[in-house]
Coordinates of C-alpha atoms in Angstrom, one line a residue:
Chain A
X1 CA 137.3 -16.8 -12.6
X2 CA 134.2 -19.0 -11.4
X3 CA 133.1 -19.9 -15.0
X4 CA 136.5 -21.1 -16.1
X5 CA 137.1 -24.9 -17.2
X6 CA 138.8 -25.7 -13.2
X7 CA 139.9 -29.3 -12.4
X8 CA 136.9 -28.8 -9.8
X9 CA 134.6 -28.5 -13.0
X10 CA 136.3 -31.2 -15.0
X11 CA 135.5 -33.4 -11.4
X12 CA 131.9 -32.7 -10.9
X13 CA 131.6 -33.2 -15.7
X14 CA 133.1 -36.7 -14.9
X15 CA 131.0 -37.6 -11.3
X16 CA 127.8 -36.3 -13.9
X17 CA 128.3 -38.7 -16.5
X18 CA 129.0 -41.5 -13.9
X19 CA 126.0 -40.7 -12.6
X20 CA 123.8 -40.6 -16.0
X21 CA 125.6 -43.7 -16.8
X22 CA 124.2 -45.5 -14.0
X23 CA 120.7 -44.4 -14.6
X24 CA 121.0 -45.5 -18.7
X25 CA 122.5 -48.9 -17.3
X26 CA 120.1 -49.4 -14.8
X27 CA 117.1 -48.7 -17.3
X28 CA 118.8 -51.0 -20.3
X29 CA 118.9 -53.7 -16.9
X30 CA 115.8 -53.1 -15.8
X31 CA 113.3 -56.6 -16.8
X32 CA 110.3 -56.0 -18.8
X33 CA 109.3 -59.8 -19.9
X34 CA 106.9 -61.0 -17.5
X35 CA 107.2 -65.1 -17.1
X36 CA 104.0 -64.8 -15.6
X37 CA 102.4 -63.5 -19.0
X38 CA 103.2 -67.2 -20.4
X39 CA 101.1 -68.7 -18.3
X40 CA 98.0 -66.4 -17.6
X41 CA 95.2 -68.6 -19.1
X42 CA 96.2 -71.4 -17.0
X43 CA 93.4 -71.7 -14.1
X44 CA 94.4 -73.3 -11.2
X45 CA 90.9 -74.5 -10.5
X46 CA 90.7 -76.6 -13.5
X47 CA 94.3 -77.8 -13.9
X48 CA 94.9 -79.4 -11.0
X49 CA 92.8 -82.8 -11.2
X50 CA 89.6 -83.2 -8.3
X51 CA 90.7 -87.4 -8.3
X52 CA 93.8 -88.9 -9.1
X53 CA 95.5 -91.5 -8.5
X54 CA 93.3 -93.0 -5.4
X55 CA 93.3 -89.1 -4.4
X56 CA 89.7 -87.2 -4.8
X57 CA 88.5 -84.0 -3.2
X58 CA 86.9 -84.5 0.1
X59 CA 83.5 -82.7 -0.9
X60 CA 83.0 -82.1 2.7
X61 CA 86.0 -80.1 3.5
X62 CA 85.4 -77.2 5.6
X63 CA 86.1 -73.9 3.8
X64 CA 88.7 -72.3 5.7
X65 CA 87.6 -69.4 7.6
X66 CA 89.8 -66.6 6.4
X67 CA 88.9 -63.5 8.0
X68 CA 88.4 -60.5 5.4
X69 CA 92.0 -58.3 6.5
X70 CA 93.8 -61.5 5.4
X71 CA 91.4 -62.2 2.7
X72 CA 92.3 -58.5 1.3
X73 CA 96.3 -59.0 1.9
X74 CA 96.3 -62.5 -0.4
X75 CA 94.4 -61.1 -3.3
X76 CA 96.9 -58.5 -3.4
X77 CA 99.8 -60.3 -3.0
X78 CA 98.7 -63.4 -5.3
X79 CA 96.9 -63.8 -8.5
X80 CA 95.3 -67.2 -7.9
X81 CA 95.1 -69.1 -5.0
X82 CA 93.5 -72.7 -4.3
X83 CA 93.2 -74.3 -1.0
X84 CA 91.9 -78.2 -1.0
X85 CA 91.5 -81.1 0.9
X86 CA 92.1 -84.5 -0.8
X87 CA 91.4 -87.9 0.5
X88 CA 93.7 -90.8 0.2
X89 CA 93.4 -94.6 -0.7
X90 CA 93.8 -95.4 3.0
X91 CA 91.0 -92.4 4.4
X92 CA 93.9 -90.3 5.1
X93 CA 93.4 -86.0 4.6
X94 CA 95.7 -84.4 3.2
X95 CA 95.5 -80.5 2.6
X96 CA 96.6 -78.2 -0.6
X97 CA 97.2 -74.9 -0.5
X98 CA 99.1 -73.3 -3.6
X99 CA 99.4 -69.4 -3.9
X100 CA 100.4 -68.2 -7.4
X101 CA 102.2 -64.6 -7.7
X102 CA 102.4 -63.0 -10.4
X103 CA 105.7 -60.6 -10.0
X104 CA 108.8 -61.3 -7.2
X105 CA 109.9 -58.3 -6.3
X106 CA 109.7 -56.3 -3.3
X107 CA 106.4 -56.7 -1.5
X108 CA 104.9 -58.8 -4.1
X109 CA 107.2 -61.9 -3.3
X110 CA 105.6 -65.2 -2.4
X111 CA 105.4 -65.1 1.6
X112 CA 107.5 -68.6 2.6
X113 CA 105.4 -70.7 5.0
X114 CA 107.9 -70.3 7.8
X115 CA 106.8 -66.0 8.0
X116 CA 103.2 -66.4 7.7
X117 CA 102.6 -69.4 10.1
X118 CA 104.3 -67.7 12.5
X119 CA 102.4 -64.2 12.4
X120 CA 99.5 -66.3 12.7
X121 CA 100.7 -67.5 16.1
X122 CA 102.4 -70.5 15.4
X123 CA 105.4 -71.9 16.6
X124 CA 107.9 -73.1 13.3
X125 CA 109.9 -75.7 13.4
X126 CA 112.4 -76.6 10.9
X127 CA 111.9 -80.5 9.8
X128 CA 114.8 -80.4 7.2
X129 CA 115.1 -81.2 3.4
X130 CA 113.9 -84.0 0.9
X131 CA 113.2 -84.5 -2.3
X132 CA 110.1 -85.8 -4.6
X133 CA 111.1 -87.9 -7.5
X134 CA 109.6 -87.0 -10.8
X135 CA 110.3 -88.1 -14.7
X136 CA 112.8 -85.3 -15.0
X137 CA 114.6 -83.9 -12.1
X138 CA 113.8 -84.3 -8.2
X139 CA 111.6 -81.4 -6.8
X140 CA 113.7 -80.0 -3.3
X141 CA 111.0 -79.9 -1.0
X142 CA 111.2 -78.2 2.6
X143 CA 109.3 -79.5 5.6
X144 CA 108.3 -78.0 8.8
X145 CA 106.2 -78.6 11.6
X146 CA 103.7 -76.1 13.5
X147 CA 102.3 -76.0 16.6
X148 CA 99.6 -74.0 17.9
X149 CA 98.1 -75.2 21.4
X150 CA 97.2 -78.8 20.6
X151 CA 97.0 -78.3 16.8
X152 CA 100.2 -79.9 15.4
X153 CA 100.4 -79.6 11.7
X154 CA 103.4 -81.2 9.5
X155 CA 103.9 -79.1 6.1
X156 CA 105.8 -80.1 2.8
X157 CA 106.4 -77.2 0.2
X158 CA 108.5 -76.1 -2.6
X159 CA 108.2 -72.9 -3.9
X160 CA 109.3 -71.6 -7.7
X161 CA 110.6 -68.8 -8.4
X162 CA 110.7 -68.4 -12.0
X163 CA 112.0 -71.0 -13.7
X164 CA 113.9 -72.5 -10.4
X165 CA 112.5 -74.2 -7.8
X166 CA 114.6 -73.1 -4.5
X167 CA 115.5 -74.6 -1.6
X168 CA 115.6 -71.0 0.9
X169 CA 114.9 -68.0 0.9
X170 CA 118.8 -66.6 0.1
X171 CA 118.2 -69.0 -3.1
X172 CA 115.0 -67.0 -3.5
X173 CA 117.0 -63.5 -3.9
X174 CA 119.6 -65.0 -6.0
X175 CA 117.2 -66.8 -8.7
X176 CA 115.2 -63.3 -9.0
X177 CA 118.6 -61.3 -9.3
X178 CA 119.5 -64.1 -11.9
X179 CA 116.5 -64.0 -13.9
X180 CA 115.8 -60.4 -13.9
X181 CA 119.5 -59.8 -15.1
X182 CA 118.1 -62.0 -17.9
X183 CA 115.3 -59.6 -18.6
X184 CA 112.7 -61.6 -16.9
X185 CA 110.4 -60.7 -14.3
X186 CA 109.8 -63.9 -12.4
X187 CA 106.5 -65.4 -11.4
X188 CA 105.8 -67.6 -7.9
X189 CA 104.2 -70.2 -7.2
X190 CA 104.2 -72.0 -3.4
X191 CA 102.9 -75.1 -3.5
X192 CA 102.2 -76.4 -0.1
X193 CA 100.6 -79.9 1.3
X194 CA 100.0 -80.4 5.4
X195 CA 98.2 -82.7 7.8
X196 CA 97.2 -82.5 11.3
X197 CA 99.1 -85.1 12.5
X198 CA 101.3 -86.2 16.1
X199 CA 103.3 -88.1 13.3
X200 CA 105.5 -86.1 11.6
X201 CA 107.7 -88.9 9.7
X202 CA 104.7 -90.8 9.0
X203 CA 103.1 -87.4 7.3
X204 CA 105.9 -86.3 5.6
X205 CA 106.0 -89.4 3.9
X206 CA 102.2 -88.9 3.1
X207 CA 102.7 -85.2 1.3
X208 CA 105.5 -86.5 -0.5
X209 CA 103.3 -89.6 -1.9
X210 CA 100.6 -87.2 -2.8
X211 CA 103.0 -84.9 -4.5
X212 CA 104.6 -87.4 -6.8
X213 CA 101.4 -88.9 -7.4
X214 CA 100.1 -85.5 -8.9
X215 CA 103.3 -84.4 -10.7
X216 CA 102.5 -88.1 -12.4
X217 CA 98.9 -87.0 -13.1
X218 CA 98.7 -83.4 -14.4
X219 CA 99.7 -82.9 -18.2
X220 CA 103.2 -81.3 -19.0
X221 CA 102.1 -78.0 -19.2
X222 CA 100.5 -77.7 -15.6
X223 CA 103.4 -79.9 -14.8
X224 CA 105.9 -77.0 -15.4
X225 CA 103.6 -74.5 -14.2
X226 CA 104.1 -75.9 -10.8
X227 CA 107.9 -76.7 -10.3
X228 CA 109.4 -75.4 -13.5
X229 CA 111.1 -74.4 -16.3
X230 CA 108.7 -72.2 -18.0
X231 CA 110.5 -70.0 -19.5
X232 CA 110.5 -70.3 -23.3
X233 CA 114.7 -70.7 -23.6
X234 CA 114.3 -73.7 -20.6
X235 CA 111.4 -75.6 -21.5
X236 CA 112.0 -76.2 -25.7
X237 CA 109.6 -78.8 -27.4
X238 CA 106.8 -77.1 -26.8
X239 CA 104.6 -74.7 -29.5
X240 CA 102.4 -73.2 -27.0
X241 CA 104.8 -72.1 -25.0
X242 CA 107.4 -70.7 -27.5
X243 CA 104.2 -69.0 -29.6
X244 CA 103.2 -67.0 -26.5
X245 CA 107.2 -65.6 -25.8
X246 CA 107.5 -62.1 -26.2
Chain B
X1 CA 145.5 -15.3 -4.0
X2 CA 142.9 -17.2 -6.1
X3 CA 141.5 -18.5 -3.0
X4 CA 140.9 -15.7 -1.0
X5 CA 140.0 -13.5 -4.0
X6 CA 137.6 -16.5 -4.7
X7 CA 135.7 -16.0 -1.2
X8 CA 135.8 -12.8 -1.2
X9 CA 135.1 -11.2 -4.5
X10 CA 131.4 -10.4 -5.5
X11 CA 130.5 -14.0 -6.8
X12 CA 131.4 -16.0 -4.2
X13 CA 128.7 -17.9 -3.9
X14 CA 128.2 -19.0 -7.6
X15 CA 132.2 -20.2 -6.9
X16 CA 131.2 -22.5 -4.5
X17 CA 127.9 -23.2 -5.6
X18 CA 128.1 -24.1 -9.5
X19 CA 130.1 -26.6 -9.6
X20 CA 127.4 -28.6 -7.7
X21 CA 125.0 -28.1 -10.6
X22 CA 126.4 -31.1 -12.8
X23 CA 126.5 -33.1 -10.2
X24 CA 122.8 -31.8 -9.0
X25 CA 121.4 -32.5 -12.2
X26 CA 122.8 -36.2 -11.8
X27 CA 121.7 -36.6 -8.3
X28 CA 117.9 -35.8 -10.1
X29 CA 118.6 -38.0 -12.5
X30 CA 119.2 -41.1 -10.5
X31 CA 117.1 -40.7 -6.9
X32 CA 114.1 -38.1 -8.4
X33 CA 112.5 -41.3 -9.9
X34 CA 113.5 -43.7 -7.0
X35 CA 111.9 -41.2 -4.4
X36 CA 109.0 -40.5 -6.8
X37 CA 108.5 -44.7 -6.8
X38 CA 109.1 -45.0 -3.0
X39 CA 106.4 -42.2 -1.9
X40 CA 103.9 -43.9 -4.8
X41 CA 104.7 -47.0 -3.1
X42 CA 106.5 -48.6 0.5
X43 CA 106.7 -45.0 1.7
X44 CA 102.7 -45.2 1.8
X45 CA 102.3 -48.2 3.9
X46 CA 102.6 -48.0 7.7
X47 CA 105.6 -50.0 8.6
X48 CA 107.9 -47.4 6.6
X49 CA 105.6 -44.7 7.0
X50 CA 108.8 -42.8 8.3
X51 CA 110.7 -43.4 5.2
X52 CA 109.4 -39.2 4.0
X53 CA 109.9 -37.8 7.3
X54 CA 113.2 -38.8 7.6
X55 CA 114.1 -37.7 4.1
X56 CA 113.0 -34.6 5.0
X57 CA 114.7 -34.3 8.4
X58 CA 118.4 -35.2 6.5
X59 CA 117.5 -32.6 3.6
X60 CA 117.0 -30.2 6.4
X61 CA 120.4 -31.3 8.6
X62 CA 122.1 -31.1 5.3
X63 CA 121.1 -27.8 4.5
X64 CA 121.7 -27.0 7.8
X65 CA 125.0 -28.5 7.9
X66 CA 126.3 -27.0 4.2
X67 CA 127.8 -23.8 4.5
X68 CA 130.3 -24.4 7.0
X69 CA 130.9 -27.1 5.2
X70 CA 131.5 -25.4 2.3
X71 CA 133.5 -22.3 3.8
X72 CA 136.3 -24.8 5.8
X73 CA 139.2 -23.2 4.6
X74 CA 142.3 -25.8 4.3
X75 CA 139.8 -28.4 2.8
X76 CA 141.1 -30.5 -0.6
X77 CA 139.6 -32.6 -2.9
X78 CA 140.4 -36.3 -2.7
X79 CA 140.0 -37.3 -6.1
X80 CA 140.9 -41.0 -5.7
X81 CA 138.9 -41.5 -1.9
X82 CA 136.1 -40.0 -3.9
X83 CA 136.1 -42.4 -7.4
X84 CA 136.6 -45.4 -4.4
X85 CA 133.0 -44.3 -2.8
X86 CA 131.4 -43.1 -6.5
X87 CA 132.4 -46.1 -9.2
X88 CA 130.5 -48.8 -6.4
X89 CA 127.9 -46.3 -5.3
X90 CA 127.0 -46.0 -9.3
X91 CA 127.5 -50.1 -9.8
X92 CA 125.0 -51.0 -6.5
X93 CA 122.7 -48.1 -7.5
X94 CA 122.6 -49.6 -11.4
X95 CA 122.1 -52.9 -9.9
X96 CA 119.7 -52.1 -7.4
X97 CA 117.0 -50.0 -9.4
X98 CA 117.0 -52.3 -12.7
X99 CA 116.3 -55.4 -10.0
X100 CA 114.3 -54.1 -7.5
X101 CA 116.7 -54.3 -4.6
X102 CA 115.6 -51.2 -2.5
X103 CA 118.2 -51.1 0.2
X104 CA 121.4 -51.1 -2.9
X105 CA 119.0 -48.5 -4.4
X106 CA 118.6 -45.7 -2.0
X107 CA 121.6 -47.1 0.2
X108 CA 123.6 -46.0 -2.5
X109 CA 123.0 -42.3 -2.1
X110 CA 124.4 -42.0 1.0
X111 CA 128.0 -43.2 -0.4
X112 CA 127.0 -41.3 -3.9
X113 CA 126.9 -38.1 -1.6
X114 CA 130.0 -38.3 0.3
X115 CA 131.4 -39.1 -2.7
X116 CA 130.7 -36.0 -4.0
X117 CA 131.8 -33.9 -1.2
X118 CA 135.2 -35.7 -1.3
X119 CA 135.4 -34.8 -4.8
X120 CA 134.6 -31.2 -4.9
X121 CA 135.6 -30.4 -1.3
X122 CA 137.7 -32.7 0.6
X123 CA 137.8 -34.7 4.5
X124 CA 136.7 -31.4 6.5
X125 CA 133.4 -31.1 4.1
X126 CA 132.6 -34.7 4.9
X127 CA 133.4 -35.0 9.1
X128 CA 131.5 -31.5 9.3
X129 CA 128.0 -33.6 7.1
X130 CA 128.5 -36.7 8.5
X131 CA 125.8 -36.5 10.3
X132 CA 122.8 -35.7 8.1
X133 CA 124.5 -38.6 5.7
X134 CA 124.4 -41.3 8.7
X135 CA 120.9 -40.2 9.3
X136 CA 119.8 -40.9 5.8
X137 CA 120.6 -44.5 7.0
X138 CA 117.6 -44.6 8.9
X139 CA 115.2 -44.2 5.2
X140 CA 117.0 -47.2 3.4
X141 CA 114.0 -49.7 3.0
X142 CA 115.5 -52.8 4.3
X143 CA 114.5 -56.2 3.0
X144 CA 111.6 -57.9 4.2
X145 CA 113.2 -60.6 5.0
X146 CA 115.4 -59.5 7.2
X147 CA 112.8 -57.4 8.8
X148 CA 110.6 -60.6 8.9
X149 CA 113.7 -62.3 10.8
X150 CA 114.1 -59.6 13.5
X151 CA 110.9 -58.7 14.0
X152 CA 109.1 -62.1 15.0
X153 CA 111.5 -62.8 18.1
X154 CA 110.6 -59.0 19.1
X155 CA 106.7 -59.7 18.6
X156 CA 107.5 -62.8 20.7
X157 CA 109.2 -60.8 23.8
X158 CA 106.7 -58.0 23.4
X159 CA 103.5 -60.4 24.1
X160 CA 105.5 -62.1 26.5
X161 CA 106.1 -59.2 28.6
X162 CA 102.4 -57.4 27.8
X163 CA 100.7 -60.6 29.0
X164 CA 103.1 -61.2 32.1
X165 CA 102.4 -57.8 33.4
X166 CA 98.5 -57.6 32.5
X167 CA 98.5 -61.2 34.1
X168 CA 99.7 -59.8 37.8
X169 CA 97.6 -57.0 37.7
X170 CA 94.4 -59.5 37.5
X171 CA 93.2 -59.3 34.2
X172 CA 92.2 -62.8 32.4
X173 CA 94.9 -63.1 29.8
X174 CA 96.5 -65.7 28.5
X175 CA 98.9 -66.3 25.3
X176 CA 99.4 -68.4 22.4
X177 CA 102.6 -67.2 20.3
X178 CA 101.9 -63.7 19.3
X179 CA 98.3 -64.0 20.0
X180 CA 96.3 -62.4 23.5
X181 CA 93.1 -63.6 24.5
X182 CA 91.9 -61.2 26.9
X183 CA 88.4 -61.9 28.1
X184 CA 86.3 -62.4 25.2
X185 CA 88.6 -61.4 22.5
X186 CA 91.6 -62.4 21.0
X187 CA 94.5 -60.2 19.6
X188 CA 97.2 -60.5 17.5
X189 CA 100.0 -58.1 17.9
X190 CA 100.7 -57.5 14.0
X191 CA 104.4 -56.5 12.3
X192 CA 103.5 -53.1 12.6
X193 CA 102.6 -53.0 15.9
X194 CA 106.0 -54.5 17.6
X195 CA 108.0 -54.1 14.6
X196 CA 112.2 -53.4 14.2
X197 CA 110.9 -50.2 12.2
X198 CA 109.1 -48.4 15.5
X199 CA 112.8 -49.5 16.5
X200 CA 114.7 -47.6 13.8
X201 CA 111.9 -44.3 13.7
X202 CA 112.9 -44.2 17.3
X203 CA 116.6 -45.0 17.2
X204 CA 116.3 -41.7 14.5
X205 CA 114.1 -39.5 16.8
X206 CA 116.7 -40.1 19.8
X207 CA 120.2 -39.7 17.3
X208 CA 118.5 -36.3 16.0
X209 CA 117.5 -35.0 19.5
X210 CA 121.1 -36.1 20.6
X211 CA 122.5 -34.1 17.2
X212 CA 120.4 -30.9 18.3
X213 CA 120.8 -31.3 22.0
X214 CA 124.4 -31.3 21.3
X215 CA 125.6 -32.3 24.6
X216 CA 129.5 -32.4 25.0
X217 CA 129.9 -35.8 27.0
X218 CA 130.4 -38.7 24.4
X219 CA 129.7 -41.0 27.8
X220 CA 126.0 -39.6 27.8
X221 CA 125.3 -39.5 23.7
X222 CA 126.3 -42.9 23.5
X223 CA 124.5 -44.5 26.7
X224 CA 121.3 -42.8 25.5
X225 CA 121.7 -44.1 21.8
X226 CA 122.2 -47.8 23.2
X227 CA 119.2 -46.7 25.7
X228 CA 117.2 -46.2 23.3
X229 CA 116.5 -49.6 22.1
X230 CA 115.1 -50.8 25.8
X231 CA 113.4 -47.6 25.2
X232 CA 111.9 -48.8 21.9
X233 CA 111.0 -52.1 23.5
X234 CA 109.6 -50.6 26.5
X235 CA 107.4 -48.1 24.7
X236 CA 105.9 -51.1 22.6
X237 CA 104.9 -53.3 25.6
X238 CA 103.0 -49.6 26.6
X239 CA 101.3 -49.6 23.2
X240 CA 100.3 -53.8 23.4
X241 CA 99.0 -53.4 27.0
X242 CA 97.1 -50.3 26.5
X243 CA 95.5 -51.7 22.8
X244 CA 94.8 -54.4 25.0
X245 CA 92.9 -52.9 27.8
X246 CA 90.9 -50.6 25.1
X247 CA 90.2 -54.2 23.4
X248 CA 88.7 -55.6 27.1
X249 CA 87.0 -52.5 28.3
X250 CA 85.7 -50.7 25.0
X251 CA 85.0 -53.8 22.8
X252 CA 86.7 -55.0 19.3
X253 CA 86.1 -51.9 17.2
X254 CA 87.4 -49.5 19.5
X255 CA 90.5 -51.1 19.5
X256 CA 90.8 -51.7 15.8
X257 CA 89.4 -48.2 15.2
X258 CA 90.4 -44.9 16.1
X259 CA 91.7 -45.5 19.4
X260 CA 94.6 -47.8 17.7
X261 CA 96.1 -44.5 16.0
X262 CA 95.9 -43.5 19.6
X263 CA 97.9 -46.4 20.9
X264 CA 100.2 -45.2 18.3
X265 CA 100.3 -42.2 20.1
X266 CA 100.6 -43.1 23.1
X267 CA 103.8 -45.1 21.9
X268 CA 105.6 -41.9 21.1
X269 CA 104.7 -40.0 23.8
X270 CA 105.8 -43.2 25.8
X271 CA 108.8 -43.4 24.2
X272 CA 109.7 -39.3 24.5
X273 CA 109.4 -39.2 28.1
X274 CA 111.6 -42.8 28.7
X275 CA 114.1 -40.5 26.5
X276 CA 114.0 -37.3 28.6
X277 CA 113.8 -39.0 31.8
X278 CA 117.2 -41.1 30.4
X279 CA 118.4 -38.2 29.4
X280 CA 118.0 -36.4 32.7
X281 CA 119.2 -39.4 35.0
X282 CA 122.3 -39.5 32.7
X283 CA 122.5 -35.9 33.0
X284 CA 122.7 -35.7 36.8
X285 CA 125.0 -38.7 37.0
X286 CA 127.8 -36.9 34.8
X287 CA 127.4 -34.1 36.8
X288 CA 127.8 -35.7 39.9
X289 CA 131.1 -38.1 38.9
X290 CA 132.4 -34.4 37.4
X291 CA 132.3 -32.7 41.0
X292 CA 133.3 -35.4 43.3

């Protein structure tokens, strides 16, 4: 009597095809585009300008000491990474740091300043919200303020996450989820300017001066490559974009 | 009666076994290439390097737990309790694979299971494997945020004791957020050293120890599993101070060599002990407010 069509058979046919219908759902959900791949001849290094505006690289900048465990972590957690110090009009340093990921998801995802500052030792503060006016829409950008002993360092930063640039990191999870649902796999990019400075109104100013002033000086492609769209469906009107898409 | 004849006729065991194939062969279907990416991937690194062995541990209390699950004999399905957990475990599990979100993934087999059991055996199955289904809690990867959230004000109290006690026994230590100087060298106490998963391996170790220990007193199994995250946070400060001391007397590499596996160690062991000696306090004090 085992091997007869039960109602306790019928159940565990039904929970089975529940269950394989999941797995074929999840697979035809499952993003396979990478963003990322639309912009993988773009080189940091080269886009973002050594002088503009009254800005130039300060040739004598320190390279930061990174010590080789960290050094190992960042190359696998980003793709391309470029740290700089740039000089104003008035003397003042300013320093860039951008970190460029090429997958968010899981333990790939672009490490918000607010975590890693604060493994390092330094106390975060939260210095609110602002925004940097461009041609097109405003760029939300976060600021913060560290302390270690002494050393008191204002940051700006956005990051993008795909085609959005977000504003926390609950926007983070929802832009992936959005995009992914979409069948994209997003890239990151954090794009983040501090000083050392007792000031923190007069810096923030400062980083949000030097980050207009560059979104002003890099061409449109680099442009979106830093704070968005790039997908080819957001950013229309341009060939070299769109000829890339998969 | 069909029943009986059903338990007691020569194929018993296919009657209450086949019906699980179908819903075997989808269990495969779903988790086999979730576990398969977890133990290629997370499951390797340190901080949820008890991901496997707590998989294992809730396969074995499962097995454990399964025939007299199986064998209760007033049990019924509960069809509609049963599509209730399955419908969103299937949803969250869809959602959760195709995007990458690890805790609606693998958190999803827990409600998939007693799903399951609701559907092909009824309440009693469930309360007699609700343990080895609570346990599988303790595997689902949680998201780095949130880890990153409760683990840097933990980092914070850890140093902050380490140093404070280190600092009254005379050593020359001082502290700078999560970072030690102790003489000569400076420390920094790292995610995985202090981390909420240390927490949650030992929160699992003391629940199963509790689970085999079986002790009757709900008063003691539930002081000792609120015990043991003190416990948890005790046995870290152990670890910090004696990576510390290993870092002042035996130099840099000693510490960041072998000998840290052994502070690893040493946190267990730590750990252990603070839940046995617990465990016997608690012990003597039932017995004591049970004879006077």
């Amino acid at each position: 009597m085992s091997l007869r069509i039960t109602p306790m058979w019928r159940r565990a046919a039904t929970a089975l095809l529940l269950m394989l219908g999941a797995v074929v759902l999840a697979q035809a959900f499952t993003p396979r585009a990478r963003l990322a791949a639309l912009s993988s001849d773009l080189k940091l290094e080269a886009a973002i300008p050594q002088a503009f505006a009254g800005w130039r690289v300060d040739p004598n900048a320190f390279a930061q000491v990174i010590n080789p465990q960290q050094a190992a972590l960042l190359s696998t957690l980003y793709a391309q990474t470029l740290t700089r110090t740039y000089i104003g009009p008035a003397g003042e340093r300013v320093m860039l740091s951008i970190a460029y990921g090429t997958a968010q998801a899981g333990e790939l995802e672009l490490h918000r300043p607010e975590v890693c500052y604060v493994a390092q030792g330094f106390a975060i503060r939260a210095g609110g919200h602002s925004a940097v006016a461009t041609d097109a829409s405003p760029v939300p950008v976060q600021r913060l303020l560290a302390r270690l002993g002494g050393r008191s360092e204002p940051i700006s930063y956005w990051m993008r996450v795909g085609d959005d640039v977000i504003p926390s990191g609950v926007e983070q999870q929802v832009s992936r989820l959005k995009q992914g649902l979409r069948g994209w796999i997003p890239d990151g990019l954090l794009f983040r300017v501090s000083t050392l400075s007792t000031e923190p109104a007069a810096a923030y100013a400062q980083h949000e001066r030097f980050m207009a002033d560059l979104l002003q000086s890099v061409d449109p492609r680099t442009r979106r490559f830093l704070v968005g769209p790039v997908s080819p469906s957001r950013s229309p009107g341009d060939a070299s974009v769109a000829a890339t898409a998969p | 009666m069909a029943r009986q004849s059903r338990f007691h006729g020569g194929r018993w065991m296919a009657a209450w076994l086949t019906p699980w194939l179908l819903p075997a062969i989808g269990l495969l279907a779903m988790y086999g290439p979730s576990f398969f990416d977890l133990l290629h991937g997370i499951w390797r690194t340190d901080e949820q390097g008890h991901g496997p062995i707590v998989l294992g541990i809730s396969a074995w209390l499962l097995y454990r737990a399964w025939p007299r699950a199986m064998s209760l004999p007033d049990d019924r399905p509960r069809p509609l309790a049963a599509w209730l957990l399955l419908l969103p475990a299937a949803f969250f599990y869809a959602l959760g694979r195709s995007q990458g979100i690890l805790i609606l993934e693998i958190g999803s087999l827990v409600w998939m299971l007693a799903g399951l059991v609701l559907l092909l055996r009824g309440p009693g199955a469930l309360k007699a494997m609700w343990f080895p289904l609570f346990f599988m809690v303790f595997m689902i990867p949680l998201p780095g945020s949130l880890v990153d959230a409760l683990t840097q004000p933990m980092k914070l109290a850890v140093s902050y004791v380490a140093e404070n006690i280190l600092y009254h026994l005379g050593y020359p230590i001082s502290r700078t957020g999560v970072i030690l100087q102790i003489g000569q060298y400076q420390l920094l106490v790292a995610d995985a050293c202090a981390g909420l998963h240390t927490l949650f391996t030992l929160e699992a170790l003391g629940l199963l120890y509790l689970n085999l220990v079986r002790h009757a007193s709900v008063v003691r199994n539930v002081a000792l599993a609120v015990l043991i995250v003190p416990i948890s946070f005790c046995a870290n400060v152990i670890r910090v101070m004696v990576l510390t001391l290993i870092t002042f007397h035996f130099g840099d590499e000693a510490g960041q060599g072998f000998l840290h596996g052994f502070a690893g160690l040493v946190l267990f062991m730590a750990a252990l002990l603070l839940i046995t000696g617990a465990d016997t306090l608690l012990r003597l004090g039932i017995r004591r407010t049970g004879t006077a």
